[in-house]
């Protein structure tokens, strides 16, 4: 009987030891899996950080991908008028030249169909301000060229334009044509390019 009990105790001890061994193995496997998962998470975090550090800012463009030159020109025009009000004529002149440059860029845009008449109409419209700056610098002949460019390429001549043309003509003191001749020149059919007007005014002196 004693031998049976001894064998039973040994079996129970072996079963207990086997159970503990299996639990130990299972715990070790769980620890290894947990450590592996942590390493994967850390590696993923490093990758995300690297991607964030190397990422470039997103460039937002218009749907058509083109620059709005009309808007840019309008902004320069507003800045120029502000500079003139502050009597900063040098800055105003530069801003108006930038405005004219933006108008010239319109002809290169595929999405905009603009005729030479429309282009000169936009360009000549700012010559009123350029003439005013030249007047303040007492460059009256040059100022008259700009006034003629503005008036001659307008769709219709207003009373204000006629009045300014006469005033600028009188300051220029031309010895050739009369002011009425210059007005007729402005009203003649067709567009008037700036360099042509410049040459004509030079011939009137």
mmCIF file with all atom_site columns, C-alpha atoms in Angstrom:
data_model
loop_
_atom_site.group_PDB
_atom_site.id
_atom_site.type_symbol
_atom_site.label_atom_id
_atom_site.label_alt_id
_atom_site.label_comp_id
_atom_site.label_asym_id
_atom_site.label_entity_id
_atom_site.label_seq_id
_atom_site.pdbx_PDB_ins_code
_atom_site.Cartn_x
_atom_site.Cartn_y
_atom_site.Cartn_z
_atom_site.occupancy
_atom_site.B_iso_or_equiv
_atom_site.pdbx_formal_charge
_atom_site.auth_seq_id
_atom_site.auth_comp_id
_atom_site.auth_asym_id
_atom_site.auth_atom_id
_atom_site.pdbx_PDB_model_num
ATOM 1   C CA . UNK A 1 1   ? 0.000   0.000   0.000   1.00 0.00 ? 1   UNK A CA 1
ATOM 2   C CA . UNK A 1 2   ? 2.861   2.301   0.865   1.00 0.00 ? 2   UNK A CA 1
ATOM 3   C CA . UNK A 1 3   ? 4.498   1.649   -2.502  1.00 0.00 ? 3   UNK A CA 1
ATOM 4   C CA . UNK A 1 4   ? 1.280   2.591   -4.294  1.00 0.00 ? 4   UNK A CA 1
ATOM 5   C CA . UNK A 1 5   ? 1.014   5.830   -2.386  1.00 0.00 ? 5   UNK A CA 1
ATOM 6   C CA . UNK A 1 6   ? 4.659   6.636   -3.192  1.00 0.00 ? 6   UNK A CA 1
ATOM 7   C CA . UNK A 1 7   ? 4.051   6.009   -6.899  1.00 0.00 ? 7   UNK A CA 1
ATOM 8   C CA . UNK A 1 8   ? 0.881   8.125   -6.807  1.00 0.00 ? 8   UNK A CA 1
ATOM 9   C CA . UNK A 1 9   ? 2.719   11.003  -5.112  1.00 0.00 ? 9   UNK A CA 1
ATOM 10  C CA . UNK A 1 10  ? 5.526   10.819  -7.684  1.00 0.00 ? 10  UNK A CA 1
ATOM 11  C CA . UNK A 1 11  ? 2.957   10.867  -10.534 1.00 0.00 ? 11  UNK A CA 1
ATOM 12  C CA . UNK A 1 12  ? 1.152   13.848  -9.010  1.00 0.00 ? 12  UNK A CA 1
ATOM 13  C CA . UNK A 1 13  ? 4.480   15.681  -8.615  1.00 0.00 ? 13  UNK A CA 1
ATOM 14  C CA . UNK A 1 14  ? 5.402   14.920  -12.226 1.00 0.00 ? 14  UNK A CA 1
ATOM 15  C CA . UNK A 1 15  ? 1.994   16.095  -13.456 1.00 0.00 ? 15  UNK A CA 1
ATOM 16  C CA . UNK A 1 16  ? 2.367   19.294  -11.417 1.00 0.00 ? 16  UNK A CA 1
ATOM 17  C CA . UNK A 1 17  ? 5.861   19.847  -12.755 1.00 0.00 ? 17  UNK A CA 1
ATOM 18  C CA . UNK A 1 18  ? 4.685   19.227  -16.339 1.00 0.00 ? 18  UNK A CA 1
ATOM 19  C CA . UNK A 1 19  ? 1.816   21.672  -15.864 1.00 0.00 ? 19  UNK A CA 1
ATOM 20  C CA . UNK A 1 20  ? 4.201   24.315  -14.480 1.00 0.00 ? 20  UNK A CA 1
ATOM 21  C CA . UNK A 1 21  ? 6.607   23.714  -17.355 1.00 0.00 ? 21  UNK A CA 1
ATOM 22  C CA . UNK A 1 22  ? 3.868   24.184  -19.964 1.00 0.00 ? 22  UNK A CA 1
ATOM 23  C CA . UNK A 1 23  ? 2.690   27.368  -18.249 1.00 0.00 ? 23  UNK A CA 1
ATOM 24  C CA . UNK A 1 24  ? 6.257   28.639  -18.150 1.00 0.00 ? 24  UNK A CA 1
ATOM 25  C CA . UNK A 1 25  ? 6.691   27.965  -21.886 1.00 0.00 ? 25  UNK A CA 1
ATOM 26  C CA . UNK A 1 26  ? 3.392   29.683  -22.669 1.00 0.00 ? 26  UNK A CA 1
ATOM 27  C CA . UNK A 1 27  ? 4.386   32.753  -20.619 1.00 0.00 ? 27  UNK A CA 1
ATOM 28  C CA . UNK A 1 28  ? 7.740   32.965  -22.363 1.00 0.00 ? 28  UNK A CA 1
ATOM 29  C CA . UNK A 1 29  ? 6.062   32.755  -25.772 1.00 0.00 ? 29  UNK A CA 1
ATOM 30  C CA . UNK A 1 30  ? 3.625   35.536  -24.828 1.00 0.00 ? 30  UNK A CA 1
ATOM 31  C CA . UNK A 1 31  ? 6.502   37.729  -23.629 1.00 0.00 ? 31  UNK A CA 1
ATOM 32  C CA . UNK A 1 32  ? 8.389   37.134  -26.866 1.00 0.00 ? 32  UNK A CA 1
ATOM 33  C CA . UNK A 1 33  ? 5.298   37.986  -28.963 1.00 0.00 ? 33  UNK A CA 1
ATOM 34  C CA . UNK A 1 34  ? 4.652   41.128  -26.928 1.00 0.00 ? 34  UNK A CA 1
ATOM 35  C CA . UNK A 1 35  ? 8.262   42.225  -27.347 1.00 0.00 ? 35  UNK A CA 1
ATOM 36  C CA . UNK A 1 36  ? 8.062   41.549  -31.097 1.00 0.00 ? 36  UNK A CA 1
ATOM 37  C CA . UNK A 1 37  ? 4.864   43.611  -31.356 1.00 0.00 ? 37  UNK A CA 1
ATOM 38  C CA . UNK A 1 38  ? 6.483   46.471  -29.448 1.00 0.00 ? 38  UNK A CA 1
ATOM 39  C CA . UNK A 1 39  ? 9.447   46.441  -31.803 1.00 0.00 ? 39  UNK A CA 1
ATOM 40  C CA . UNK A 1 40  ? 7.100   46.536  -34.797 1.00 0.00 ? 40  UNK A CA 1
ATOM 41  C CA . UNK A 1 41  ? 5.229   49.490  -33.277 1.00 0.00 ? 41  UNK A CA 1
ATOM 42  C CA . UNK A 1 42  ? 8.495   51.332  -32.624 1.00 0.00 ? 42  UNK A CA 1
ATOM 43  C CA . UNK A 1 43  ? 9.690   50.661  -36.164 1.00 0.00 ? 43  UNK A CA 1
ATOM 44  C CA . UNK A 1 44  ? 6.390   51.929  -37.555 1.00 0.00 ? 44  UNK A CA 1
ATOM 45  C CA . UNK A 1 45  ? 6.682   55.058  -35.418 1.00 0.00 ? 45  UNK A CA 1
ATOM 46  C CA . UNK A 1 46  ? 10.193  55.695  -36.771 1.00 0.00 ? 46  UNK A CA 1
ATOM 47  C CA . UNK A 1 47  ? 8.941   55.289  -40.355 1.00 0.00 ? 47  UNK A CA 1
ATOM 48  C CA . UNK A 1 48  ? 6.073   57.727  -39.739 1.00 0.00 ? 48  UNK A CA 1
ATOM 49  C CA . UNK A 1 49  ? 8.448   60.279  -38.217 1.00 0.00 ? 49  UNK A CA 1
ATOM 50  C CA . UNK A 1 50  ? 10.822  59.935  -41.168 1.00 0.00 ? 50  UNK A CA 1
ATOM 51  C CA . UNK A 1 51  ? 7.979   60.392  -43.643 1.00 0.00 ? 51  UNK A CA 1
ATOM 52  C CA . UNK A 1 52  ? 6.745   63.481  -41.778 1.00 0.00 ? 52  UNK A CA 1
ATOM 53  C CA . UNK A 1 53  ? 10.238  64.990  -41.714 1.00 0.00 ? 53  UNK A CA 1
ATOM 54  C CA . UNK A 1 54  ? 10.824  64.327  -45.402 1.00 0.00 ? 54  UNK A CA 1
ATOM 55  C CA . UNK A 1 55  ? 7.360   65.316  -46.605 1.00 0.00 ? 55  UNK A CA 1
ATOM 56  C CA . UNK A 1 56  ? 7.043   68.430  -48.794 1.00 0.00 ? 56  UNK A CA 1
ATOM 57  C CA . UNK A 1 57  ? 4.347   71.074  -48.343 1.00 0.00 ? 57  UNK A CA 1
ATOM 58  C CA . UNK A 1 58  ? 1.347   70.663  -50.595 1.00 0.00 ? 58  UNK A CA 1
ATOM 59  C CA . UNK A 1 59  ? 1.145   73.276  -53.303 1.00 0.00 ? 59  UNK A CA 1
ATOM 60  C CA . UNK A 1 60  ? -2.405  74.395  -53.859 1.00 0.00 ? 60  UNK A CA 1
ATOM 61  C CA . UNK A 1 61  ? -3.077  75.525  -57.405 1.00 0.00 ? 61  UNK A CA 1
ATOM 62  C CA . UNK A 1 62  ? -6.079  76.753  -59.284 1.00 0.00 ? 62  UNK A CA 1
ATOM 63  C CA . UNK A 1 63  ? -8.138  74.166  -61.106 1.00 0.00 ? 63  UNK A CA 1
ATOM 64  C CA . UNK A 1 64  ? -6.675  75.282  -64.433 1.00 0.00 ? 64  UNK A CA 1
ATOM 65  C CA . UNK A 1 65  ? -3.193  75.629  -62.939 1.00 0.00 ? 65  UNK A CA 1
ATOM 66  C CA . UNK A 1 66  ? -2.792  79.150  -64.316 1.00 0.00 ? 66  UNK A CA 1
ATOM 67  C CA . UNK A 1 67  ? -1.879  82.396  -62.615 1.00 0.00 ? 67  UNK A CA 1
ATOM 68  C CA . UNK A 1 68  ? -4.615  85.034  -62.465 1.00 0.00 ? 68  UNK A CA 1
ATOM 69  C CA . UNK A 1 69  ? -2.711  87.882  -64.135 1.00 0.00 ? 69  UNK A CA 1
ATOM 70  C CA . UNK A 1 70  ? -5.763  90.137  -64.200 1.00 0.00 ? 70  UNK A CA 1
ATOM 71  C CA . UNK A 1 71  ? -6.046  89.915  -60.434 1.00 0.00 ? 71  UNK A CA 1
ATOM 72  C CA . UNK A 1 72  ? -2.319  90.514  -59.983 1.00 0.00 ? 72  UNK A CA 1
ATOM 73  C CA . UNK A 1 73  ? -2.502  93.539  -62.278 1.00 0.00 ? 73  UNK A CA 1
ATOM 74  C CA . UNK A 1 74  ? -5.461  94.929  -60.336 1.00 0.00 ? 74  UNK A CA 1
ATOM 75  C CA . UNK A 1 75  ? -3.564  94.530  -57.051 1.00 0.00 ? 75  UNK A CA 1
ATOM 76  C CA . UNK A 1 76  ? -0.544  96.392  -58.437 1.00 0.00 ? 76  UNK A CA 1
ATOM 77  C CA . UNK A 1 77  ? -2.861  99.127  -59.675 1.00 0.00 ? 77  UNK A CA 1
ATOM 78  C CA . UNK A 1 78  ? -4.347  99.579  -56.206 1.00 0.00 ? 78  UNK A CA 1
ATOM 79  C CA . UNK A 1 79  ? -0.879  99.650  -54.646 1.00 0.00 ? 79  UNK A CA 1
ATOM 80  C CA . UNK A 1 80  ? 0.232   102.243 -57.206 1.00 0.00 ? 80  UNK A CA 1
ATOM 81  C CA . UNK A 1 81  ? -2.693  104.544 -56.431 1.00 0.00 ? 81  UNK A CA 1
ATOM 82  C CA . UNK A 1 82  ? -1.913  104.268 -52.719 1.00 0.00 ? 82  UNK A CA 1
ATOM 83  C CA . UNK A 1 83  ? 1.736   105.160 -53.402 1.00 0.00 ? 83  UNK A CA 1
ATOM 84  C CA . UNK A 1 84  ? 0.627   108.189 -55.452 1.00 0.00 ? 84  UNK A CA 1
ATOM 85  C CA . UNK A 1 85  ? -1.614  109.375 -52.629 1.00 0.00 ? 85  UNK A CA 1
ATOM 86  C CA . UNK A 1 86  ? 1.423   109.148 -50.353 1.00 0.00 ? 86  UNK A CA 1
ATOM 87  C CA . UNK A 1 87  ? 3.415   111.123 -52.966 1.00 0.00 ? 87  UNK A CA 1
ATOM 88  C CA . UNK A 1 88  ? 5.825   108.237 -53.496 1.00 0.00 ? 88  UNK A CA 1
ATOM 89  C CA . UNK A 1 89  ? 6.047   108.620 -57.258 1.00 0.00 ? 89  UNK A CA 1
ATOM 90  C CA . UNK A 1 90  ? 9.083   106.391 -57.776 1.00 0.00 ? 90  UNK A CA 1
ATOM 91  C CA . UNK A 1 91  ? 7.341   103.443 -56.128 1.00 0.00 ? 91  UNK A CA 1
ATOM 92  C CA . UNK A 1 92  ? 4.088   104.226 -57.965 1.00 0.00 ? 92  UNK A CA 1
ATOM 93  C CA . UNK A 1 93  ? 5.872   104.223 -61.321 1.00 0.00 ? 93  UNK A CA 1
ATOM 94  C CA . UNK A 1 94  ? 7.477   100.845 -60.582 1.00 0.00 ? 94  UNK A CA 1
ATOM 95  C CA . UNK A 1 95  ? 4.144   99.345  -59.483 1.00 0.00 ? 95  UNK A CA 1
ATOM 96  C CA . UNK A 1 96  ? 2.421   100.549 -62.653 1.00 0.00 ? 96  UNK A CA 1
ATOM 97  C CA . UNK A 1 97  ? 5.184   98.996  -64.752 1.00 0.00 ? 97  UNK A CA 1
ATOM 98  C CA . UNK A 1 98  ? 4.545   95.717  -62.918 1.00 0.00 ? 98  UNK A CA 1
ATOM 99  C CA . UNK A 1 99  ? 0.836   96.125  -63.627 1.00 0.00 ? 99  UNK A CA 1
ATOM 100 C CA . UNK A 1 100 ? 1.571   96.573  -67.340 1.00 0.00 ? 100 UNK A CA 1
ATOM 101 C CA . UNK A 1 101 ? 3.832   93.504  -67.244 1.00 0.00 ? 101 UNK A CA 1
ATOM 102 C CA . UNK A 1 102 ? 1.017   91.359  -65.811 1.00 0.00 ? 102 UNK A CA 1
ATOM 103 C CA . UNK A 1 103 ? -1.303  92.587  -68.576 1.00 0.00 ? 103 UNK A CA 1
ATOM 104 C CA . UNK A 1 104 ? 1.284   91.527  -71.144 1.00 0.00 ? 104 UNK A CA 1
ATOM 105 C CA . UNK A 1 105 ? 1.317   88.003  -69.676 1.00 0.00 ? 105 UNK A CA 1
ATOM 106 C CA . UNK A 1 106 ? -2.335  87.523  -70.626 1.00 0.00 ? 106 UNK A CA 1
ATOM 107 C CA . UNK A 1 107 ? -1.448  86.882  -74.264 1.00 0.00 ? 107 UNK A CA 1
ATOM 108 C CA . UNK A 1 108 ? 0.526   83.778  -73.222 1.00 0.00 ? 108 UNK A CA 1
ATOM 109 C CA . UNK A 1 109 ? -2.377  82.119  -71.427 1.00 0.00 ? 109 UNK A CA 1
ATOM 110 C CA . UNK A 1 110 ? -4.159  79.430  -73.401 1.00 0.00 ? 110 UNK A CA 1
ATOM 111 C CA . UNK A 1 111 ? -7.415  79.793  -71.474 1.00 0.00 ? 111 UNK A CA 1
ATOM 112 C CA . UNK A 1 112 ? -7.775  83.502  -72.332 1.00 0.00 ? 112 UNK A CA 1
ATOM 113 C CA . UNK A 1 113 ? -8.567  84.756  -75.800 1.00 0.00 ? 113 UNK A CA 1
ATOM 114 C CA . UNK A 1 114 ? -7.610  88.414  -75.935 1.00 0.00 ? 114 UNK A CA 1
ATOM 115 C CA . UNK A 1 115 ? -7.315  90.555  -79.041 1.00 0.00 ? 115 UNK A CA 1
ATOM 116 C CA . UNK A 1 116 ? -4.601  93.148  -79.655 1.00 0.00 ? 116 UNK A CA 1
ATOM 117 C CA . UNK A 1 117 ? -7.266  95.849  -79.335 1.00 0.00 ? 117 UNK A CA 1
ATOM 118 C CA . UNK A 1 118 ? -8.315  94.587  -75.903 1.00 0.00 ? 118 UNK A CA 1
ATOM 119 C CA . UNK A 1 119 ? -4.684  94.221  -74.864 1.00 0.00 ? 119 UNK A CA 1
ATOM 120 C CA . UNK A 1 120 ? -3.830  97.805  -75.822 1.00 0.00 ? 120 UNK A CA 1
ATOM 121 C CA . UNK A 1 121 ? -7.048  98.961  -74.158 1.00 0.00 ? 121 UNK A CA 1
ATOM 122 C CA . UNK A 1 122 ? -5.911  97.473  -70.844 1.00 0.00 ? 122 UNK A CA 1
ATOM 123 C CA . UNK A 1 123 ? -2.346  98.710  -71.231 1.00 0.00 ? 123 UNK A CA 1
ATOM 124 C CA . UNK A 1 124 ? -3.294  102.265 -72.246 1.00 0.00 ? 124 UNK A CA 1
ATOM 125 C CA . UNK A 1 125 ? -5.741  102.643 -69.370 1.00 0.00 ? 125 UNK A CA 1
ATOM 126 C CA . UNK A 1 126 ? -2.891  102.952 -66.855 1.00 0.00 ? 126 UNK A CA 1
ATOM 127 C CA . UNK A 1 127 ? -1.191  105.674 -68.904 1.00 0.00 ? 127 UNK A CA 1
ATOM 128 C CA . UNK A 1 128 ? -3.426  108.264 -67.250 1.00 0.00 ? 128 UNK A CA 1
ATOM 129 C CA . UNK A 1 129 ? -1.563  107.645 -63.960 1.00 0.00 ? 129 UNK A CA 1
ATOM 130 C CA . UNK A 1 130 ? 1.829   107.536 -65.668 1.00 0.00 ? 130 UNK A CA 1
ATOM 131 C CA . UNK A 1 131 ? 1.042   110.893 -67.326 1.00 0.00 ? 131 UNK A CA 1
ATOM 132 C CA . UNK A 1 132 ? 0.187   112.371 -63.947 1.00 0.00 ? 132 UNK A CA 1
ATOM 133 C CA . UNK A 1 133 ? 3.527   111.255 -62.478 1.00 0.00 ? 133 UNK A CA 1
ATOM 134 C CA . UNK A 1 134 ? 5.408   112.694 -65.478 1.00 0.00 ? 134 UNK A CA 1
ATOM 135 C CA . UNK A 1 135 ? 3.453   115.953 -65.121 1.00 0.00 ? 135 UNK A CA 1
ATOM 136 C CA . UNK A 1 136 ? 4.608   116.266 -61.502 1.00 0.00 ? 136 UNK A CA 1
ATOM 137 C CA . UNK A 1 137 ? 8.182   115.807 -62.734 1.00 0.00 ? 137 UNK A CA 1
ATOM 138 C CA . UNK A 1 138 ? 7.535   118.489 -65.381 1.00 0.00 ? 138 UNK A CA 1
ATOM 139 C CA . UNK A 1 139 ? 8.175   116.052 -68.259 1.00 0.00 ? 139 UNK A CA 1
ATOM 140 C CA . UNK A 1 140 ? 5.248   117.490 -70.180 1.00 0.00 ? 140 UNK A CA 1
ATOM 141 C CA . UNK A 1 141 ? 5.958   116.098 -73.650 1.00 0.00 ? 141 UNK A CA 1
ATOM 142 C CA . UNK A 1 142 ? 6.294   112.570 -72.287 1.00 0.00 ? 142 UNK A CA 1
ATOM 143 C CA . UNK A 1 143 ? 3.161   113.090 -70.217 1.00 0.00 ? 143 UNK A CA 1
ATOM 144 C CA . UNK A 1 144 ? 1.251   114.135 -73.342 1.00 0.00 ? 144 UNK A CA 1
ATOM 145 C CA . UNK A 1 145 ? 2.307   110.938 -75.128 1.00 0.00 ? 145 UNK A CA 1
ATOM 146 C CA . UNK A 1 146 ? 0.706   108.907 -72.339 1.00 0.00 ? 146 UNK A CA 1
ATOM 147 C CA . UNK A 1 147 ? -2.449  110.998 -72.347 1.00 0.00 ? 147 UNK A CA 1
ATOM 148 C CA . UNK A 1 148 ? -2.823  110.563 -76.112 1.00 0.00 ? 148 UNK A CA 1
ATOM 149 C CA . UNK A 1 149 ? -2.226  106.798 -75.723 1.00 0.00 ? 149 UNK A CA 1
ATOM 150 C CA . UNK A 1 150 ? -4.977  106.680 -73.088 1.00 0.00 ? 150 UNK A CA 1
ATOM 151 C CA . UNK A 1 151 ? -7.485  108.828 -74.994 1.00 0.00 ? 151 UNK A CA 1
ATOM 152 C CA . UNK A 1 152 ? -6.855  107.396 -78.474 1.00 0.00 ? 152 UNK A CA 1
ATOM 153 C CA . UNK A 1 153 ? -7.447  103.796 -77.332 1.00 0.00 ? 153 UNK A CA 1
ATOM 154 C CA . UNK A 1 154 ? -10.577 104.451 -75.299 1.00 0.00 ? 154 UNK A CA 1
ATOM 155 C CA . UNK A 1 155 ? -13.869 103.129 -76.633 1.00 0.00 ? 155 UNK A CA 1
ATOM 156 C CA . UNK A 1 156 ? -15.360 106.599 -76.383 1.00 0.00 ? 156 UNK A CA 1
ATOM 157 C CA . UNK A 1 157 ? -13.791 109.916 -75.387 1.00 0.00 ? 157 UNK A CA 1
ATOM 158 C CA . UNK A 1 158 ? -15.296 111.465 -72.271 1.00 0.00 ? 158 UNK A CA 1
ATOM 159 C CA . UNK A 1 159 ? -15.412 115.127 -71.295 1.00 0.00 ? 159 UNK A CA 1
ATOM 160 C CA . UNK A 1 160 ? -12.803 114.432 -68.628 1.00 0.00 ? 160 UNK A CA 1
ATOM 161 C CA . UNK A 1 161 ? -10.438 112.915 -71.207 1.00 0.00 ? 161 UNK A CA 1
ATOM 162 C CA . UNK A 1 162 ? -10.934 115.845 -73.573 1.00 0.00 ? 162 UNK A CA 1
ATOM 163 C CA . UNK A 1 163 ? -10.250 118.282 -70.743 1.00 0.00 ? 163 UNK A CA 1
ATOM 164 C CA . UNK A 1 164 ? -7.089  116.466 -69.690 1.00 0.00 ? 164 UNK A CA 1
ATOM 165 C CA . UNK A 1 165 ? -5.868  116.243 -73.291 1.00 0.00 ? 165 UNK A CA 1
ATOM 166 C CA . UNK A 1 166 ? -6.164  120.034 -73.687 1.00 0.00 ? 166 UNK A CA 1
ATOM 167 C CA . UNK A 1 167 ? -4.400  120.676 -70.370 1.00 0.00 ? 167 UNK A CA 1
ATOM 168 C CA . UNK A 1 168 ? -1.516  118.325 -71.133 1.00 0.00 ? 168 UNK A CA 1
ATOM 169 C CA . UNK A 1 169 ? -1.249  119.674 -74.691 1.00 0.00 ? 169 UNK A CA 1
ATOM 170 C CA . UNK A 1 170 ? -0.926  123.249 -73.405 1.00 0.00 ? 170 UNK A CA 1
ATOM 171 C CA . UNK A 1 171 ? 1.828   122.258 -70.972 1.00 0.00 ? 171 UNK A CA 1
ATOM 172 C CA . UNK A 1 172 ? 3.788   120.468 -73.718 1.00 0.00 ? 172 UNK A CA 1
ATOM 173 C CA . UNK A 1 173 ? 3.944   123.706 -75.760 1.00 0.00 ? 173 UNK A CA 1
ATOM 174 C CA . UNK A 1 174 ? 4.049   121.987 -79.161 1.00 0.00 ? 174 UNK A CA 1
ATOM 175 C CA . UNK A 1 175 ? 4.781   124.254 -82.129 1.00 0.00 ? 175 UNK A CA 1
ATOM 176 C CA . UNK A 1 176 ? 3.211   122.080 -84.823 1.00 0.00 ? 176 UNK A CA 1
ATOM 177 C CA . UNK A 1 177 ? -0.404  120.897 -84.515 1.00 0.00 ? 177 UNK A CA 1
ATOM 178 C CA . UNK A 1 178 ? -3.233  122.559 -82.617 1.00 0.00 ? 178 UNK A CA 1
ATOM 179 C CA . UNK A 1 179 ? -5.085  120.845 -79.789 1.00 0.00 ? 179 UNK A CA 1
ATOM 180 C CA . UNK A 1 180 ? -7.962  120.161 -82.196 1.00 0.00 ? 180 UNK A CA 1
ATOM 181 C CA . UNK A 1 181 ? -5.526  118.433 -84.570 1.00 0.00 ? 181 UNK A CA 1
ATOM 182 C CA . UNK A 1 182 ? -4.367  116.207 -81.705 1.00 0.00 ? 182 UNK A CA 1
ATOM 183 C CA . UNK A 1 183 ? -7.982  115.464 -80.792 1.00 0.00 ? 183 UNK A CA 1
ATOM 184 C CA . UNK A 1 184 ? -8.704  114.441 -84.374 1.00 0.00 ? 184 UNK A CA 1
ATOM 185 C CA . UNK A 1 185 ? -5.599  112.268 -84.225 1.00 0.00 ? 185 UNK A CA 1
ATOM 186 C CA . UNK A 1 186 ? -7.016  110.534 -81.137 1.00 0.00 ? 186 UNK A CA 1
ATOM 187 C CA . UNK A 1 187 ? -10.436 110.041 -82.732 1.00 0.00 ? 187 UNK A CA 1
ATOM 188 C CA . UNK A 1 188 ? -9.064  108.522 -85.941 1.00 0.00 ? 188 UNK A CA 1
ATOM 189 C CA . UNK A 1 189 ? -10.146 104.913 -86.479 1.00 0.00 ? 189 UNK A CA 1
ATOM 190 C CA . UNK A 1 190 ? -7.893  102.072 -85.422 1.00 0.00 ? 190 UNK A CA 1
ATOM 191 C CA . UNK A 1 191 ? -5.697  101.347 -82.449 1.00 0.00 ? 191 UNK A CA 1
ATOM 192 C CA . UNK A 1 192 ? -2.716  103.521 -81.600 1.00 0.00 ? 192 UNK A CA 1
ATOM 193 C CA . UNK A 1 193 ? 0.421   101.789 -80.380 1.00 0.00 ? 193 UNK A CA 1
ATOM 194 C CA . UNK A 1 194 ? 2.525   103.625 -77.822 1.00 0.00 ? 194 UNK A CA 1
ATOM 195 C CA . UNK A 1 195 ? 5.778   103.738 -79.802 1.00 0.00 ? 195 UNK A CA 1
ATOM 196 C CA . UNK A 1 196 ? 3.908   105.126 -82.864 1.00 0.00 ? 196 UNK A CA 1
ATOM 197 C CA . UNK A 1 197 ? 2.376   107.924 -80.779 1.00 0.00 ? 197 UNK A CA 1
ATOM 198 C CA . UNK A 1 198 ? 5.789   108.642 -79.293 1.00 0.00 ? 198 UNK A CA 1
ATOM 199 C CA . UNK A 1 199 ? 7.341   109.036 -82.715 1.00 0.00 ? 199 UNK A CA 1
ATOM 200 C CA . UNK A 1 200 ? 4.462   111.225 -83.935 1.00 0.00 ? 200 UNK A CA 1
ATOM 201 C CA . UNK A 1 201 ? 4.673   113.559 -80.939 1.00 0.00 ? 201 UNK A CA 1
ATOM 202 C CA . UNK A 1 202 ? 8.440   113.843 -81.404 1.00 0.00 ? 202 UNK A CA 1
ATOM 203 C CA . UNK A 1 203 ? 7.786   114.968 -84.991 1.00 0.00 ? 203 UNK A CA 1
ATOM 204 C CA . UNK A 1 204 ? 5.350   117.667 -83.799 1.00 0.00 ? 204 UNK A CA 1
ATOM 205 C CA . UNK A 1 205 ? 7.890   119.503 -81.640 1.00 0.00 ? 205 UNK A CA 1
#
